[in-house]
mmCIF file of C-alpha atoms in Angstrom:
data_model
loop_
_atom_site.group_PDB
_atom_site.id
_atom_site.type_symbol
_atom_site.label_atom_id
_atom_site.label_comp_id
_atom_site.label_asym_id
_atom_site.label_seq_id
_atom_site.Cartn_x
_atom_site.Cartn_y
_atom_site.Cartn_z
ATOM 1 C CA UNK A 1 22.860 5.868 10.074
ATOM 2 C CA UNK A 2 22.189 4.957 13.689
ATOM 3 C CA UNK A 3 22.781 2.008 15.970
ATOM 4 C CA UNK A 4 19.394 0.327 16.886
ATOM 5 C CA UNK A 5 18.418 -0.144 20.277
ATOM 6 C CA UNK A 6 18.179 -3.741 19.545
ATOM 7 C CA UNK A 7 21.958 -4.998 20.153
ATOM 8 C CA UNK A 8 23.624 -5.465 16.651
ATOM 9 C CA UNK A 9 21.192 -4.003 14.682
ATOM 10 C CA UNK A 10 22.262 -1.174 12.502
ATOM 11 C CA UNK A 11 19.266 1.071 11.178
ATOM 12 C CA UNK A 12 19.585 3.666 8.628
ATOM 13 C CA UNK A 13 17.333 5.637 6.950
ATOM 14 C CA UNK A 14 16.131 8.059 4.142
ATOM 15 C CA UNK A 15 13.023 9.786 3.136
ATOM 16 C CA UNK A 16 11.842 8.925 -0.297
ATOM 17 C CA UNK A 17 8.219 8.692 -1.434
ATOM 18 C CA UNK A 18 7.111 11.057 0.703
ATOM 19 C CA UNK A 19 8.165 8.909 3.738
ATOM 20 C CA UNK A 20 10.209 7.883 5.945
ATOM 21 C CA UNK A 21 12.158 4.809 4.442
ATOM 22 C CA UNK A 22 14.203 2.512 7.196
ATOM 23 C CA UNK A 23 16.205 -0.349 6.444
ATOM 24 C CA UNK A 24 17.661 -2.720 9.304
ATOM 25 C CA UNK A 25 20.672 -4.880 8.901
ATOM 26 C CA UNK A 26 22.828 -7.056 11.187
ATOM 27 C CA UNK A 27 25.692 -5.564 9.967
ATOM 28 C CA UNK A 28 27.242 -2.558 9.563
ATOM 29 C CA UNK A 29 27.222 -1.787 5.912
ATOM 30 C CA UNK A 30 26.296 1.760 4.848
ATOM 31 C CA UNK A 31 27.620 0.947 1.000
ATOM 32 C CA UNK A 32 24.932 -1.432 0.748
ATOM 33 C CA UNK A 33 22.324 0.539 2.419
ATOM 34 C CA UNK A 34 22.965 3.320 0.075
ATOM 35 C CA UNK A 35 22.600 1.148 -2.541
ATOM 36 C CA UNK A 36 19.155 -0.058 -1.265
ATOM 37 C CA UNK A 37 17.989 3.904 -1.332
ATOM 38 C CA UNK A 38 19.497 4.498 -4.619
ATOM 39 C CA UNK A 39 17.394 1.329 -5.353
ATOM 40 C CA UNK A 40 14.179 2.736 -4.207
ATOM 41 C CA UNK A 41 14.874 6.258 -5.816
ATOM 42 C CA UNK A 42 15.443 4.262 -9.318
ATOM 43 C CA UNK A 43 11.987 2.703 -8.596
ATOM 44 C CA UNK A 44 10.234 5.800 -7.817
ATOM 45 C CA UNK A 45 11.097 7.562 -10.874
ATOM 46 C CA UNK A 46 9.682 5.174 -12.765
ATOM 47 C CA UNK A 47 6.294 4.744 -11.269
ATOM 48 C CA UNK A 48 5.163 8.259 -9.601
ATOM 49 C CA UNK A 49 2.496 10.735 -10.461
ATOM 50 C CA UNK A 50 4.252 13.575 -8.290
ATOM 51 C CA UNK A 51 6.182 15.039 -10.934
ATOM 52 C CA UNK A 52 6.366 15.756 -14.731
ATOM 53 C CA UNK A 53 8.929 13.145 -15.864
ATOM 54 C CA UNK A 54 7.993 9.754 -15.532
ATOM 55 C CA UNK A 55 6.876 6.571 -17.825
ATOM 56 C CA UNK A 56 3.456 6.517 -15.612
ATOM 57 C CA UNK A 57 3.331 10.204 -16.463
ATOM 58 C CA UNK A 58 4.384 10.146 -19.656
ATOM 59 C CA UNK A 59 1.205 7.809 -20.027
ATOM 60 C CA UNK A 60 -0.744 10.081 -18.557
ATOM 61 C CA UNK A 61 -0.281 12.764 -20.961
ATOM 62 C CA UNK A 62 -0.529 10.908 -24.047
ATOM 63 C CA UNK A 63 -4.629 10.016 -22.756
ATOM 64 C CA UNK A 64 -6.671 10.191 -26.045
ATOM 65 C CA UNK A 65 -4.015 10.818 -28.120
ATOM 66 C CA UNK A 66 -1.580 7.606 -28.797
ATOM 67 C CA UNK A 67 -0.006 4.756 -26.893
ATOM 68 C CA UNK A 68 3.075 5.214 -24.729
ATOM 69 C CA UNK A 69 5.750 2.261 -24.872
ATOM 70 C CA UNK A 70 7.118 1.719 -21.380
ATOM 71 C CA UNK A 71 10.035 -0.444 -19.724
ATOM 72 C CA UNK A 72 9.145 -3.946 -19.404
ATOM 73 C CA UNK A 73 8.970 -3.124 -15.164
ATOM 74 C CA UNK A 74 6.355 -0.556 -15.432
ATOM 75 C CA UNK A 75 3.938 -2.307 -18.206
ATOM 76 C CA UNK A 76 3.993 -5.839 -15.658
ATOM 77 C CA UNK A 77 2.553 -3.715 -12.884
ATOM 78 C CA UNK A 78 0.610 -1.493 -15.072
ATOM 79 C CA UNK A 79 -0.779 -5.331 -16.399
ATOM 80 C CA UNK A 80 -1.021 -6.522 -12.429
ATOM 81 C CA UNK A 81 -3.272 -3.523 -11.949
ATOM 82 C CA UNK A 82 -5.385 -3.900 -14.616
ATOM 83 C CA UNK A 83 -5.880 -7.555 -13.503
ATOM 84 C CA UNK A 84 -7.079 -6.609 -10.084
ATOM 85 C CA UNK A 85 -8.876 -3.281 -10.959
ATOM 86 C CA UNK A 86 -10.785 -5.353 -13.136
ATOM 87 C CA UNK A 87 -11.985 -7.969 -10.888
ATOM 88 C CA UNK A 88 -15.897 -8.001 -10.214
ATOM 89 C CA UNK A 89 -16.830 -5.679 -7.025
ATOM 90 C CA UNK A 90 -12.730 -4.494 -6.831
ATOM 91 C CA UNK A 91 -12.723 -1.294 -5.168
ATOM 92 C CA UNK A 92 -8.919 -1.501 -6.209
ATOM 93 C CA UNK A 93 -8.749 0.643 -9.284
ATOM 94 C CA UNK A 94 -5.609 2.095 -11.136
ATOM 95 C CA UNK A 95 -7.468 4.725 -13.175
ATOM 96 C CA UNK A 96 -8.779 6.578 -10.102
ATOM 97 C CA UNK A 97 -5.934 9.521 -10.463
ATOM 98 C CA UNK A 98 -8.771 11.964 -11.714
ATOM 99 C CA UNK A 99 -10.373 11.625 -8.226
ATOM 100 C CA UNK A 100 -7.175 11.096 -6.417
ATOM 101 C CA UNK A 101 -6.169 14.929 -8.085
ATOM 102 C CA UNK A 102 -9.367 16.761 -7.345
ATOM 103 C CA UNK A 103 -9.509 15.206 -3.443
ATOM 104 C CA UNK A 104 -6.210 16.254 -2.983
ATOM 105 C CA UNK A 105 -6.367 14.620 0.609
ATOM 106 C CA UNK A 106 -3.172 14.673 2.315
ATOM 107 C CA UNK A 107 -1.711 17.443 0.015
ATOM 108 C CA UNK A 108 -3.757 20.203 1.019
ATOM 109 C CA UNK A 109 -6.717 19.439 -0.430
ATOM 110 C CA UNK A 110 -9.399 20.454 2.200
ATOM 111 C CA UNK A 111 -12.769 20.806 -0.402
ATOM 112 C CA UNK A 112 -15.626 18.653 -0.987
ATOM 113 C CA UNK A 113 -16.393 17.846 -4.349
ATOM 114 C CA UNK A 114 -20.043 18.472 -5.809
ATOM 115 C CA UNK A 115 -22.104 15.937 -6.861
ATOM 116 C CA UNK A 116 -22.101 16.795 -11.012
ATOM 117 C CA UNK A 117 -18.071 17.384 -10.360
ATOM 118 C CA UNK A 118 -17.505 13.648 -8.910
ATOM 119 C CA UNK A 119 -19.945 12.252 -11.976
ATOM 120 C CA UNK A 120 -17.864 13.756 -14.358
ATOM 121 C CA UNK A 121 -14.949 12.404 -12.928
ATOM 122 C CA UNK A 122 -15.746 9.021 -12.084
ATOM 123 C CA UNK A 123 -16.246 8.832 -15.857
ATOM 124 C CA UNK A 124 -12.962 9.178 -16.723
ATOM 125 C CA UNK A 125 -12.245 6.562 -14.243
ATOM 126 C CA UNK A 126 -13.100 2.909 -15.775
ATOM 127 C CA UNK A 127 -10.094 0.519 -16.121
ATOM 128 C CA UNK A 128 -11.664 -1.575 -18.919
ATOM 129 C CA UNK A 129 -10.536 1.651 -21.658
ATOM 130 C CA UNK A 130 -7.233 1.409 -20.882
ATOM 131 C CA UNK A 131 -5.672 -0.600 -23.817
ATOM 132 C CA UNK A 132 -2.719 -2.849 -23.209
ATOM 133 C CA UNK A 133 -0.278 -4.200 -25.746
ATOM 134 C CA UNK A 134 2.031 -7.176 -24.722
ATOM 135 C CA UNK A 135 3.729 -7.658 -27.929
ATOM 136 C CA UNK A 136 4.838 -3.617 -27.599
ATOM 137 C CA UNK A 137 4.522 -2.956 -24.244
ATOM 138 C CA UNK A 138 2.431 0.103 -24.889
ATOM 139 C CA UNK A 139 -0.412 1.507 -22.808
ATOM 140 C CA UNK A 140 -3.157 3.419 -24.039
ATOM 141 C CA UNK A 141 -5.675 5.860 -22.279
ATOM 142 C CA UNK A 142 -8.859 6.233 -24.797
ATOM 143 C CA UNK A 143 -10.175 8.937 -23.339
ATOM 144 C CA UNK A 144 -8.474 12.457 -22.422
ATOM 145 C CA UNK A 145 -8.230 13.372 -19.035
ATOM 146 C CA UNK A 146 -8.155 9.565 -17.442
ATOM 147 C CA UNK A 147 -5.362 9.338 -15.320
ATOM 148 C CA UNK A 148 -3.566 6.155 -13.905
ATOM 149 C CA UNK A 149 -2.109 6.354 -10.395
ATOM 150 C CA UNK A 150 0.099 3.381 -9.295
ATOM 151 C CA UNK A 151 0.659 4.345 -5.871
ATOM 152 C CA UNK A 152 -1.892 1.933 -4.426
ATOM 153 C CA UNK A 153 0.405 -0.696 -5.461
ATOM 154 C CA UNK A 154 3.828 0.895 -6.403
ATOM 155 C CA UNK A 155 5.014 0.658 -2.701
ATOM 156 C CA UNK A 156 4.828 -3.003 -2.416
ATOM 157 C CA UNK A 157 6.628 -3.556 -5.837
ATOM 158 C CA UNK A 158 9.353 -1.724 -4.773
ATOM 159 C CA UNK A 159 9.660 -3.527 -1.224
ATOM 160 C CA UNK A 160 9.904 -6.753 -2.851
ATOM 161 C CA UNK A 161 12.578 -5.484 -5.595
ATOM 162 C CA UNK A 162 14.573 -4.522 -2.610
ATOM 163 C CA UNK A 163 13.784 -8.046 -0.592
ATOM 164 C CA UNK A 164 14.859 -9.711 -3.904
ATOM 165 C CA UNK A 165 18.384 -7.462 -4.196
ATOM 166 C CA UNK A 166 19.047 -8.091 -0.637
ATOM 167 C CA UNK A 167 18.722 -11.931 -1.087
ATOM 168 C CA UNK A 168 20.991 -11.143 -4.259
ATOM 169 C CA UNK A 169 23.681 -9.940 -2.017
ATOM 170 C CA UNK A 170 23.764 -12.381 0.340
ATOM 171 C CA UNK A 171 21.696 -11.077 2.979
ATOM 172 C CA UNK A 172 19.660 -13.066 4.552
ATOM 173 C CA UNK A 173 18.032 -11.247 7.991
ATOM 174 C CA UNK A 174 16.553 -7.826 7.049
ATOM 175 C CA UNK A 175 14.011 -5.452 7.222
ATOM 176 C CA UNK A 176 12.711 -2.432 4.953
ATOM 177 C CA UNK A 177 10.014 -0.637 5.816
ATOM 178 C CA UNK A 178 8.563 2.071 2.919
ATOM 179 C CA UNK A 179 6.178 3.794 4.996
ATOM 180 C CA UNK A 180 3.110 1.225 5.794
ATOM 181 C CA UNK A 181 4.837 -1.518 3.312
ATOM 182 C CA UNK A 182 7.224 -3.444 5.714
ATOM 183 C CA UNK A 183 8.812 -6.519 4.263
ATOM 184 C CA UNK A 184 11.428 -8.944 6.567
ATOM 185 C CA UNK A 185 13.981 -11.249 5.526
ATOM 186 C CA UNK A 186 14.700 -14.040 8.180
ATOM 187 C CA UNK A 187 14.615 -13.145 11.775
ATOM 188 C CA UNK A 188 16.829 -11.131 14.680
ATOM 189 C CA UNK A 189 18.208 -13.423 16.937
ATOM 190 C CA UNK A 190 16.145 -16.761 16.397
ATOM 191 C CA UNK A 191 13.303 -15.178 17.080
ATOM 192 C CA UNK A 192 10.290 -13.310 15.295
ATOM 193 C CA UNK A 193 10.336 -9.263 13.810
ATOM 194 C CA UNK A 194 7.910 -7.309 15.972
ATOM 195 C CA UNK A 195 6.048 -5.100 13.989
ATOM 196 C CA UNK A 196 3.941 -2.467 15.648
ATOM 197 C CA UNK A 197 -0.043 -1.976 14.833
ATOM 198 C CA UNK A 198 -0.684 1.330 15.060
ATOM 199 C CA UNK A 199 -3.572 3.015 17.320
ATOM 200 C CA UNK A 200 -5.982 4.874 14.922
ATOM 201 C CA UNK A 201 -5.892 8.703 15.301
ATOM 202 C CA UNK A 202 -3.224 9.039 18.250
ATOM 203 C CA UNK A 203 0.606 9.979 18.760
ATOM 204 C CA UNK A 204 2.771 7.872 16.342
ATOM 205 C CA UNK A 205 4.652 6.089 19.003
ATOM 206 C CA UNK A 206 0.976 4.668 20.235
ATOM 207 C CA UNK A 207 0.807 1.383 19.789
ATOM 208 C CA UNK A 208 -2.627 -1.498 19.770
ATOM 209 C CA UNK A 209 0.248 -4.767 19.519
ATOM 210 C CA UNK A 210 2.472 -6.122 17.847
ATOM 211 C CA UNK A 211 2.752 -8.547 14.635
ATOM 212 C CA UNK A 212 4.993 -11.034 15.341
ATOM 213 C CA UNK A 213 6.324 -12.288 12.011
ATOM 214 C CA UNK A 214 9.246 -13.931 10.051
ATOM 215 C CA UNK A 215 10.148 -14.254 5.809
ATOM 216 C CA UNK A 216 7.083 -12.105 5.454
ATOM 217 C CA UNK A 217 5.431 -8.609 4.437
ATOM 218 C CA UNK A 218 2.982 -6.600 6.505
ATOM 219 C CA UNK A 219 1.095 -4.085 4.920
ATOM 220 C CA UNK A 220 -1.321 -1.889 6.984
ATOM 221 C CA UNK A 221 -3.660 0.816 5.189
ATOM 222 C CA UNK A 222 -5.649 3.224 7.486
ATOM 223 C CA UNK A 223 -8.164 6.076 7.431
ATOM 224 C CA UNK A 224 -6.487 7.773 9.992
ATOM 225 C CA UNK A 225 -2.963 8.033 7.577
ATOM 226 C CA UNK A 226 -3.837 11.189 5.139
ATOM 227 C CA UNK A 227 -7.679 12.935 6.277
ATOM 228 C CA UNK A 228 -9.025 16.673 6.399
ATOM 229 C CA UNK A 229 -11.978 17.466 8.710
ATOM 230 C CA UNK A 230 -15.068 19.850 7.383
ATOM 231 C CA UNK A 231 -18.411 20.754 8.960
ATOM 232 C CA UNK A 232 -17.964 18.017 11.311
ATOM 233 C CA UNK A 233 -17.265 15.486 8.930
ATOM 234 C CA UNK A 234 -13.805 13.834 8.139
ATOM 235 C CA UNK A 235 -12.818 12.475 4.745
ATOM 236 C CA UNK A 236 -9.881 10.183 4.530
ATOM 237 C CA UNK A 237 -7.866 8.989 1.217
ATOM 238 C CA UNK A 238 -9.177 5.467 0.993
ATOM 239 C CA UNK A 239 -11.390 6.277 -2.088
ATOM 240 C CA UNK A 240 -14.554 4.307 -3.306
ATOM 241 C CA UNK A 241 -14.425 4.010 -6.586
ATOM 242 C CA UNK A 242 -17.945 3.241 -7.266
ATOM 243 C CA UNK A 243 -18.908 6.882 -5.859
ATOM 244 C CA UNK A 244 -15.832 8.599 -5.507
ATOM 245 C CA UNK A 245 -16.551 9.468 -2.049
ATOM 246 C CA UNK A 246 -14.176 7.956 1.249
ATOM 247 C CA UNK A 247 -14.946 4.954 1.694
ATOM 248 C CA UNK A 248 -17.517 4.717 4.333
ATOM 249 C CA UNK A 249 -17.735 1.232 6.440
ATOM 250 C CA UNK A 250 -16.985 -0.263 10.248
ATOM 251 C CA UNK A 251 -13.288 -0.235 9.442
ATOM 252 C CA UNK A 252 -10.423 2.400 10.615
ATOM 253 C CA UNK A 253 -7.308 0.039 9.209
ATOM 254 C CA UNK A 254 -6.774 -3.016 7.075
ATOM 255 C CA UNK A 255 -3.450 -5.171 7.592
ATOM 256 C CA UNK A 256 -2.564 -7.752 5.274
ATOM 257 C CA UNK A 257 0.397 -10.258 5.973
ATOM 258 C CA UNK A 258 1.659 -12.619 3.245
ATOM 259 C CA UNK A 259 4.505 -13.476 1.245
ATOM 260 C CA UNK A 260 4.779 -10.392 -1.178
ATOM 261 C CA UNK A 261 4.459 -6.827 -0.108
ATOM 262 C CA UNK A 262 2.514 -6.387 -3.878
ATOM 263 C CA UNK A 263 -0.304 -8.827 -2.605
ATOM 264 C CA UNK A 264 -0.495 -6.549 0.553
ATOM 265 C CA UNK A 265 -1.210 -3.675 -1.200
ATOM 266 C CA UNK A 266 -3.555 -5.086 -3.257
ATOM 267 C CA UNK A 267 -5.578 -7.125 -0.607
ATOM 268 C CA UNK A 268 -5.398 -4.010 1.892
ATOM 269 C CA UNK A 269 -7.755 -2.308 -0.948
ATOM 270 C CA UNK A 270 -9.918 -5.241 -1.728
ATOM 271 C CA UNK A 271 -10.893 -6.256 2.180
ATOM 272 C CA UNK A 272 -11.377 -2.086 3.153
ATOM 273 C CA UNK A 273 -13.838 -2.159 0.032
ATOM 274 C CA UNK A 274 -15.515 -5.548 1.328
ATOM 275 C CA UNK A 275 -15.667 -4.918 5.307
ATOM 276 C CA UNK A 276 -14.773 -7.177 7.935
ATOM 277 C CA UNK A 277 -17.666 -10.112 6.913
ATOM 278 C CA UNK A 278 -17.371 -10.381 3.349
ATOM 279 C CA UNK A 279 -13.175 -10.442 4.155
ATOM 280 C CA UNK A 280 -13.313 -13.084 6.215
ATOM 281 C CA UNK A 281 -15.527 -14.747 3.898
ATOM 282 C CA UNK A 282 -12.986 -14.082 1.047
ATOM 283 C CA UNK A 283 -9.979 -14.850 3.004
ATOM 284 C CA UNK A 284 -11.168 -18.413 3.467
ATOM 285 C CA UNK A 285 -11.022 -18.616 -0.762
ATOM 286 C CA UNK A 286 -7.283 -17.676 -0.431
ATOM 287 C CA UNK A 287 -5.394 -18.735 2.415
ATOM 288 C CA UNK A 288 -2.150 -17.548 1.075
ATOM 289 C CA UNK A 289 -3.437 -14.171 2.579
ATOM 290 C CA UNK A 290 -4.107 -13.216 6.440
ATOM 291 C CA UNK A 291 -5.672 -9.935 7.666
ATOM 292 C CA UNK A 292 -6.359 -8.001 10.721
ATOM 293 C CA UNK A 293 -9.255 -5.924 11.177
ATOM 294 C CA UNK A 294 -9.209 -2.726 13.588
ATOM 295 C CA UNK A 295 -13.134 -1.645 13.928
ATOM 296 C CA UNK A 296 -14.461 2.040 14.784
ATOM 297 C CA UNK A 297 -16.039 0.683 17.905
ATOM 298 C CA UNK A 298 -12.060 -1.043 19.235
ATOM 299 C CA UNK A 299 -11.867 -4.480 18.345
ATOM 300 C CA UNK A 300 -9.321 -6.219 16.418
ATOM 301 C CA UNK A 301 -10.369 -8.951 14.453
ATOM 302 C CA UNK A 302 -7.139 -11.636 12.995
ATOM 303 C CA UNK A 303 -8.097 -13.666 10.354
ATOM 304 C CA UNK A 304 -6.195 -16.333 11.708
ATOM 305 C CA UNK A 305 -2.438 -16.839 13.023
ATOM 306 C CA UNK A 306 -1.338 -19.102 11.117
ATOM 307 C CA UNK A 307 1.220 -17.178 9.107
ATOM 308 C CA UNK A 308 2.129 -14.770 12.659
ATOM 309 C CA UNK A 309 1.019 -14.333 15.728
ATOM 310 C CA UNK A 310 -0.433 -11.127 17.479
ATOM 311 C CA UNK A 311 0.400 -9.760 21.068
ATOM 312 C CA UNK A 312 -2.309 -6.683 22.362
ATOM 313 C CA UNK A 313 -1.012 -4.385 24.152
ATOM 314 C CA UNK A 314 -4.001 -1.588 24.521
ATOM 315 C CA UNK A 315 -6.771 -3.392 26.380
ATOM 316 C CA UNK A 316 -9.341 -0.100 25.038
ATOM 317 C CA UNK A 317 -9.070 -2.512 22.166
ATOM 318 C CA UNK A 318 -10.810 -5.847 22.408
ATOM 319 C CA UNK A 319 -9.048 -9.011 20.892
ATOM 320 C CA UNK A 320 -11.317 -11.344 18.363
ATOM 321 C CA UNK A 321 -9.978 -14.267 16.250
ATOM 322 C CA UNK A 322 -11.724 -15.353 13.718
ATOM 323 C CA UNK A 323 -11.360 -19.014 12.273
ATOM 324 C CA UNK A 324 -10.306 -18.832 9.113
#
């Protein structure tokens, strides 16, 4: 635990998920903060693909064989996934683990998959033969080798489980950031959380603004997160699951702001698949959700401000709002 810089906030931090995990209070309460990891830990066990024992994995291995019953938690965001995976033109798809294993991109995978190898793959990859059971909470792979990976989604579950046991205990000014998933509670001091945009492809620290926002989650996904470079060409983890390849458009990084840190990860997903003109189209449809777009050739492009407000602080980055 350390003492922010911002006078009486107390940060304190862990690294679970693979990340860096930080959770801010106005108070100085490491039992609850401990709590809040254990929290996250409890979480992660349940829904990760990174080692042998878990209900997504236990899933996993049962592909072609029988149904797995799972804990009511896991089958409701196995059932959200579906849902959106589903969805006409998603590029959001829970079934793309096959791919996700071969790429291997930002666990030392560093190979490019052949043509005849991606086919074969993006075969086992098609959301409508996974079976779902409500009445037994079962899930069922029909084909061997398909693989479900939850951690396009998992993230922002678990940020609002920890939003919702933070309002349990009487908390009500917070933050919790998972690694790209960053949900807030209330506000410090009156005024708005700053939340930093991240420059594409520089130091950590480098910064295109801030997000200015308060009772909501910001979710950023970017190219420039997990990537390996070969023969001139970089490939980045943002998957297309049409071809299996990167995804290959205008855009180096998708933030979503709303409500829940689950409709984040989602919509991050859906607007990289669309690109910036078909998002903004989209994001007129559902208002609940606002985005900002960072482009290859430096602009930034906010949906609207309704819901927060944006300060730029890199002017190699040009500013456009879009009405929407």
């Amino acid at each position: 635990m350390t003492l922010s810089s911002e006078p009486g906030v107390y940060a304190f931090s862990a690294v679970l998920m693979g990340s860096p995990i930080l959770l801010k209070l106005f108070e100085h309460n490491e039992p609850l903060a401990r709590n809040v990891f254990r929290l996250i830990k409890h979480q992660e066990n349940l829904f990760t693909v990174n080692r042998a024992q878990s209900e997504v994995m236990a899933i996993n291995h049962a592909a072609g064989l029988h149904p797995v019953v799972v804990s009511s938690p896991v089958y409701q965001l196995i059932k959200r996934a579906s849902e959106v995976s589903r969805m006409s033109g998603s590029c959001f798809n829970f079934t793309i683990g096959p791919l996700v294993k071969r790429w291997k991109i930002g666990f030392q995978g560093n190979t490019v998959p052949s043509h005849s190898e991606l086919q074969a793959l993006l075969a086992l990859t098609d959301p409508r033969q996974v079976i779902l059971d409500d009445t037994q909470c079962s899930v069922f792979l029909q084909r061997r080798g398909m693989e479900i990976d939850l951690g396009a989604i998992a993230k922002g579950y678990i940020a609002d489980v920890v939003r919702d046991y933070l309002h349990q205990q009487q908390i009500s000014d917070a933050l919790i950031n998972l690694g790209g998933n960053v949900q807030t509670l209330g506000h410090p001091a009156e005024q708005r959380w700053g939340i930093g945009l991240k420059q594409p492809f520089a130091e950590p620290e480098a910064l295109i603004g801030a997000i200015n926002v308060t009772h909501k989650s910001v979710v950023t996904s970017g190219v420039y997160e997990r990537y390996f470079e070969r023969d001139g060409r970089r490939y980045h983890h943002i998957l297309d699951p049409r071809t299996g390849f990167p995804l290959d458009n205008e855009l180096l990084s998708v933030t979503v702001i709303s409500d829940d840190s689950i409709d984040g990860d989602i919509w991050t997903t859906l607007l990289y698949g669309l690109g910036v003109e078909k998002s903004l189209d989209t994001l007129r449809a559902n208002p609940h959700i606002e985005a900002i777009f960072v482009t290859r050739d430096r602009q930034v492009i906010c949906s609207s401000q309704r819901q927060y407000g944006f300060t730029l602080f890199d002017n190699q980055y040009q500013l456009t709002d879009s009405i929407v």
